[in-house]
Amino acid sequence: MKFEFYNPTRLIFGAGVLEKLGEAVRPLGGRALLVMGRGSARRSGLYDRVAGILSASGVSVVPFEGVEPNPRLDTVLRGSEAARSEGCDVVVALGGGSVMDAAKVMAAGVFYPGDLWDMMYVGPRRPRLPERALPIVTVPTLAATGSEMNDGAVITYQDLKVKAFVEAECLFPRVAVVDPELTLTVPRNQTAYGVSDIIAHVTEAYFNGVDGTPIQDSFAEGVLRAVVQWGPVAVEEGGNLEARTQVQWASVVALNGWVQVGTRGAYPVHMMEHTLSGIHDVPHGAGLAVLNPAWMRFAAPHRPERFAQFARNVFGVREEDHLTAAMRGIEALEDLLKRMGCPLTLGELGISDPDPELYARATLEVAGDREGMLRGRPGMSRLDLVGIFRSVL
Amino acid sequence: MKFEFYNPTRLIFGAGVLEKLGEAVRPLGGRALLVMGRGSARRSGLYDRVAGILSASGVSVVPFEGVEPNPRLDTVLRGSEAARSEGCDVVVALGGGSVMDAAKVMAAGVFYPGDLWDMMYVGPRRPRLPERALPIVTVPTLAATGSEMNDGAVITYQDLKVKAFVEAECLFPRVAVVDPELTLTVPRNQTAYGVSDIIAHVTEAYFNGVDGTPIQDSFAEGVLRAVVQWGPVAVEEGGNLEARTQVQWASVVALNGWVQVGTRGAYPVHMMEHTLSGIHDVPHGAGLAVLNPAWMRFAAPHRPERFAQFARNVFGVREEDHLTAAMRGIEALEDLLKRMGCPLTLGELGISDPDPELYARATLEVAGDREGMLRGRPGMSRLDLVGIFRSVL
C-alpha cells in the first residue's frame, strides 16, 4: 500500500440538518448560484425552503434550474455563465448526482480558460484539470452518487454522446449538508437505482484494487452489508427515516474515498455504463444494475477466491468451493437488485436496439489505455467487452 | 445519527514516502521547528536524513529535542518559545504520539494568548480552544496514537500530575507523512503498547457510542481484525514490512475519525489511563492494556449483546449465549495483549503502590461530568471506578 489521501469536505449529516445550510454557506459567499434539476425542488416546496434558509443568513439566491439526468456540457456552460454574469461567489447544488456534478463543473467553469471539455478524462489524452473553483456546497436530495463529498464529476458531451469524468481538488465541496429527510419522497425506482450505484462504487474498488488491503476490504463489506439490509427497506417504505438515513450514509462513504483509499481500484463497470447512458440517456444506477453482475460473471473465474469472499462476507454464502460461492454471491446480488425493481438486461433497461460492438468500441475510446484495454482485474479487451454487453441482451 | 465530520489532513502513506517530506513541507513554510523525542532519531541517523530532505527542498531546520513520553506542558512551552524566537513558520513532528501531540500544541502556542493549560479539557470548565497554529506536518515513527491525522493532543501538567487533552481544528496536521519503514526498528514492547493503543481507540467508540451505526461497527471490527492478525506479527518480527504497514495503517484509521464518526463515543478507558500515566508516568499503551479488558469486564454485563458482537466479529467466538460469548471475547483480547508482552495488572505495569481511591477521584476531577460521573456506556460512578482499578491490582 502506497497512496495519498485527501478529503477536506466538511460533512454535516443527519435528519434536519438542512436548517444549518445558511450558516454553512454564509462564510463562503453572499450570493449563491442555486443549481437544481428540472422542477421537482420547485414543485415540492424545497426550493422555497432552501431559498428562505439562505436569505435568512444573508445569502442572496440566483436560481439555476434545468439540470438534466446525465448532465450536459451545454447546461454546465450556461451555469458558469450565469454565475459569472450574476456575480455569484458560491455555488449551492440542490439535487441528485447530476445536479451536484454539474454544479461542481459550473463552479470551476467560472475560472476555466477555454473549452470546459478539456478538463475531462477522455481517452489517453491528458486533461487540463481545473485549478480553481467557486466554493461549492452540496445538498443531496438522493442517496446515490456520493458526489456530495468527493472531487469528481461526470458530464455528457451532448454532441458526441460521450460521458466522461473529471477529478480535481478544487471540486471538493467545502461543505456537504446531507439531510436524509430530503430523500423521504424519492420514488421507488430512483431509490433502487441509487442503491445500485452505491453498490457499484464499493464493488469496483473491492474487485479491481490491489491485494493486501484487509482494512479496506472490511470497510467495503460493511457498506455493502448495510445497503443489502437497508436498501430494500428504503425502496419498500420510502418514508422510513432510519432506512433512508442508513442508505444516505452508505452513499456518502461509498465514494468519499474511505473505501477506495490505497486500493488503486479501477472502475470498469462505471466506464461501460457511461457508454450506455451517454448513448441512450438511461439512468446511471439502472445501467449499473444491468452491467455490474454481468461484469462479475465475467471476472469471477479469474479470481474466484475474491468473489467468494464477497459472497460470504456480504451475503452470508456458505459454499466451500470458491467459484461456487462466487456464483451464489452474484446471484444474491442479482436477486437483491431485482427485488428492488432494477433492470438486469438491456431490454429491461429500455434499450430496444442494443449494439454491443458499438458499446465496446465507444467504451475503449473514452476509457481505454494505450494498448486498447480497459483497466481492471482482469484488464479487458474489446472482445471481452462485447461479450459482457452481449450477455445482457 | 446526526453529526459533523471534518478532517482536512493530507495523508501520504507507504514504505519510502519519507522522501516526499520536503515537497510536502516546502509549500507551508521555509523554516521548520523539527520536534523530536529524547535522542533516538539523532542516534539512528533519522534526524540527519530528515534534515537533509528538508534542506534539499529549501527548508531550514531548527531542531527541538527532548520531548518526553507523556509530554509535559513546560516542554511544550519551550517549543513554542523556540519556534517564535527562531522565526519558524512550520512545525514538523518526527516521533511517536508524544512528539506529535507536543508539536501540535507548540504550533498553537506560538499564537495563544495566556496560559497554554487553558486550552485543555480539565473538569467541567470550558476550555479556551486555540484558533490558530503554525502549519503542522507529522512524521510518525511509531504506530500507536493516530495523532498523525487528527486534531487532538494530550499533554501532562507536570506540577499537578494531570494529563488532559485538547481538540481543535487548527491542530489538524496539514500533511501526515506516514512511512512504515520508520517503524521497522521500534522495540517489541513499544510495538505492543502501540497495538494496545490502537485497539483501545477503536473499542472506546465501539462500546460507548450510540446504537444504529452498522457501517461504523463494520469499520471498527475491520480495524480490530487487522491488528489482531498483524499486531503480534509486528511484535515477533519487527522487520516485517507488511506487518508494520498494516499496523501503521490501522493506527491512522483507528483515530482519524472514520471509525468514530457519528457514534458520539466516550473515552472512559482513556480517561482512566490518563490518570495512571499522569501520576506514575507509565507508557500510555501499557496502561490501556491493563485497563481496557478490566473496563470491558465491568461493562459487558450491562450490554452483553454488544460485547458478544465484538467477540464474534473480531475473535470468531461462536458461543450462542451473549454474556458467555462476551467473556470469551474479553479473554481473547487479554490473551492477545499478553502474547504481545503487555501488562495486564498494575503490578505488571510497575506500579508498586497502587491507590484505586486516588485514581478514581483524580479521573473524575479531570473527566467527570457535573453529576460526578464518568461518561460512557454505562456511566461510571466513583465506586465503579474504584472497583475497576481494584480489579487489576
Short mmCIF file of N, CA, C and O in Angstrom, two decimals, chain A residues 68-110:
data_model
loop_
_atom_site.label_atom_id
_atom_site.label_comp_id
_atom_site.label_asym_id
_atom_site.label_seq_id
_atom_site.Cartn_x
_atom_site.Cartn_y
_atom_site.Cartn_z
N GLU A 68 -30.37 18.30 -16.31
CA GLU A 68 -31.00 17.03 -16.67
C GLU A 68 -30.20 15.85 -16.09
O GLU A 68 -29.02 16.01 -15.76
N PRO A 69 -30.85 14.69 -15.97
CA PRO A 69 -30.08 13.49 -15.66
C PRO A 69 -29.02 13.33 -16.75
O PRO A 69 -29.28 13.73 -17.90
N ASN A 70 -27.87 12.76 -16.41
CA ASN A 70 -26.75 12.74 -17.34
C ASN A 70 -26.48 14.16 -17.83
O ASN A 70 -26.69 14.49 -19.00
N PRO A 71 -26.04 15.02 -16.95
CA PRO A 71 -25.99 16.46 -17.24
C PRO A 71 -25.08 16.78 -18.43
O PRO A 71 -24.02 16.20 -18.59
N ARG A 72 -25.54 17.72 -19.22
CA ARG A 72 -24.90 18.04 -20.50
C ARG A 72 -23.92 19.20 -20.34
O ARG A 72 -24.13 20.12 -19.56
N LEU A 73 -22.93 19.14 -21.19
CA LEU A 73 -21.91 20.17 -21.16
C LEU A 73 -22.50 21.55 -21.43
O LEU A 73 -22.09 22.54 -20.80
N ASP A 74 -23.48 21.64 -22.33
CA ASP A 74 -24.02 22.97 -22.64
C ASP A 74 -24.79 23.54 -21.44
O ASP A 74 -24.77 24.76 -21.21
N THR A 75 -25.42 22.66 -20.67
CA THR A 75 -26.08 23.13 -19.45
C THR A 75 -25.06 23.67 -18.46
O THR A 75 -25.26 24.71 -17.82
N VAL A 76 -23.97 22.94 -18.33
CA VAL A 76 -22.91 23.38 -17.42
C VAL A 76 -22.38 24.74 -17.84
O VAL A 76 -22.19 25.64 -17.00
N LEU A 77 -22.16 24.90 -19.12
CA LEU A 77 -21.66 26.17 -19.64
C LEU A 77 -22.60 27.31 -19.28
O LEU A 77 -22.15 28.38 -18.83
N ARG A 78 -23.90 27.06 -19.46
CA ARG A 78 -24.86 28.11 -19.13
C ARG A 78 -24.81 28.45 -17.64
O ARG A 78 -24.95 29.61 -17.26
N GLY A 79 -24.57 27.43 -16.83
CA GLY A 79 -24.47 27.67 -15.39
C GLY A 79 -23.27 28.53 -15.05
O GLY A 79 -23.37 29.48 -14.24
N SER A 80 -22.14 28.23 -15.64
CA SER A 80 -20.94 29.04 -15.38
C SER A 80 -21.17 30.48 -15.81
O SER A 80 -20.78 31.43 -15.10
N GLU A 81 -21.82 30.63 -16.95
CA GLU A 81 -22.08 31.99 -17.44
C GLU A 81 -23.03 32.73 -16.51
O GLU A 81 -22.83 33.91 -16.22
N ALA A 82 -24.04 32.02 -16.03
CA ALA A 82 -24.98 32.65 -15.11
C ALA A 82 -24.25 33.08 -13.82
O ALA A 82 -24.47 34.18 -13.31
N ALA A 83 -23.41 32.20 -13.30
CA ALA A 83 -22.67 32.53 -12.08
C ALA A 83 -21.82 33.78 -12.30
O ALA A 83 -21.75 34.67 -11.44
N ARG A 84 -21.18 33.83 -13.46
CA ARG A 84 -20.31 34.96 -13.77
C ARG A 84 -21.13 36.23 -13.94
O ARG A 84 -20.87 37.25 -13.30
N SER A 85 -22.16 36.17 -14.78
CA SER A 85 -22.91 37.39 -15.08
C SER A 85 -23.70 37.88 -13.87
O SER A 85 -23.93 39.09 -13.73
N GLU A 86 -24.09 36.95 -13.00
CA GLU A 86 -24.87 37.36 -11.82
C GLU A 86 -23.98 37.70 -10.62
O GLU A 86 -24.47 38.03 -9.55
N GLY A 87 -22.69 37.55 -10.79
CA GLY A 87 -21.76 37.88 -9.71
C GLY A 87 -21.86 36.94 -8.51
O GLY A 87 -21.68 37.37 -7.36
N CYS A 88 -22.13 35.68 -8.77
CA CYS A 88 -22.21 34.71 -7.67
C CYS A 88 -20.81 34.43 -7.13
O CYS A 88 -19.84 34.35 -7.88
N ASP A 89 -20.71 34.24 -5.82
CA ASP A 89 -19.42 33.91 -5.23
C ASP A 89 -19.45 32.55 -4.50
O ASP A 89 -18.49 32.18 -3.83
N VAL A 90 -20.54 31.82 -4.66
CA VAL A 90 -20.62 30.48 -4.09
C VAL A 90 -21.66 29.71 -4.90
O VAL A 90 -22.58 30.32 -5.47
N VAL A 91 -21.49 28.40 -4.99
CA VAL A 91 -22.42 27.56 -5.75
C VAL A 91 -23.03 26.53 -4.80
O VAL A 91 -22.29 25.83 -4.10
N VAL A 92 -24.36 26.49 -4.76
CA VAL A 92 -25.05 25.50 -3.92
C VAL A 92 -25.79 24.53 -4.84
O VAL A 92 -26.57 24.95 -5.69
N ALA A 93 -25.49 23.24 -4.68
CA ALA A 93 -26.13 22.22 -5.50
C ALA A 93 -27.24 21.58 -4.69
O ALA A 93 -26.99 21.02 -3.62
N LEU A 94 -28.46 21.66 -5.21
CA LEU A 94 -29.62 21.08 -4.52
C LEU A 94 -30.24 20.05 -5.45
O LEU A 94 -31.03 20.39 -6.34
N GLY A 95 -29.86 18.79 -5.26
CA GLY A 95 -30.40 17.78 -6.15
C GLY A 95 -29.65 16.47 -6.04
O GLY A 95 -28.96 16.21 -5.04
N GLY A 96 -29.76 15.64 -7.07
CA GLY A 96 -29.06 14.36 -7.08
C GLY A 96 -27.68 14.49 -7.68
O GLY A 96 -27.12 15.59 -7.78
N GLY A 97 -27.12 13.39 -8.08
CA GLY A 97 -25.75 13.36 -8.60
C GLY A 97 -25.58 14.25 -9.81
O GLY A 97 -24.55 14.92 -9.95
N SER A 98 -26.56 14.28 -10.67
CA SER A 98 -26.44 15.11 -11.88
C SER A 98 -26.29 16.58 -11.52
O SER A 98 -25.44 17.29 -12.05
N VAL A 99 -27.15 17.01 -10.61
CA VAL A 99 -27.11 18.42 -10.20
C VAL A 99 -25.79 18.73 -9.50
O VAL A 99 -25.15 19.75 -9.78
N MET A 100 -25.36 17.84 -8.63
CA MET A 100 -24.10 18.11 -7.91
C MET A 100 -22.91 18.13 -8.87
O MET A 100 -22.04 19.00 -8.79
N ASP A 101 -22.87 17.15 -9.78
CA ASP A 101 -21.75 17.11 -10.72
C ASP A 101 -21.75 18.35 -11.62
O ASP A 101 -20.70 18.97 -11.83
N ALA A 102 -22.92 18.70 -12.12
CA ALA A 102 -22.99 19.88 -12.98
C ALA A 102 -22.57 21.13 -12.21
O ALA A 102 -21.80 21.96 -12.71
N ALA A 103 -23.03 21.24 -10.96
CA ALA A 103 -22.71 22.43 -10.16
C ALA A 103 -21.21 22.53 -9.92
O ALA A 103 -20.63 23.63 -9.93
N LYS A 104 -20.56 21.38 -9.68
CA LYS A 104 -19.11 21.41 -9.46
C LYS A 104 -18.39 21.97 -10.68
O LYS A 104 -17.51 22.83 -10.56
N VAL A 105 -18.76 21.47 -11.84
CA VAL A 105 -18.06 21.92 -13.05
C VAL A 105 -18.43 23.37 -13.38
O VAL A 105 -17.59 24.13 -13.85
N MET A 106 -19.68 23.75 -13.09
CA MET A 106 -20.04 25.18 -13.24
C MET A 106 -19.12 26.05 -12.38
O MET A 106 -18.63 27.09 -12.82
N ALA A 107 -18.90 25.60 -11.13
CA ALA A 107 -18.09 26.40 -10.20
C ALA A 107 -16.67 26.55 -10.70
O ALA A 107 -16.04 27.60 -10.53
N ALA A 108 -16.16 25.49 -11.33
CA ALA A 108 -14.80 25.57 -11.90
C ALA A 108 -14.81 26.33 -13.21
O ALA A 108 -13.85 27.04 -13.54
N GLY A 109 -15.92 26.19 -13.93
CA GLY A 109 -16.01 26.83 -15.24
C GLY A 109 -15.91 28.34 -15.18
O GLY A 109 -15.45 28.97 -16.13
N VAL A 110 -16.30 28.91 -14.07
CA VAL A 110 -16.23 30.36 -13.90
C VAL A 110 -14.81 30.87 -14.13
O VAL A 110 -14.60 31.97 -14.63
#
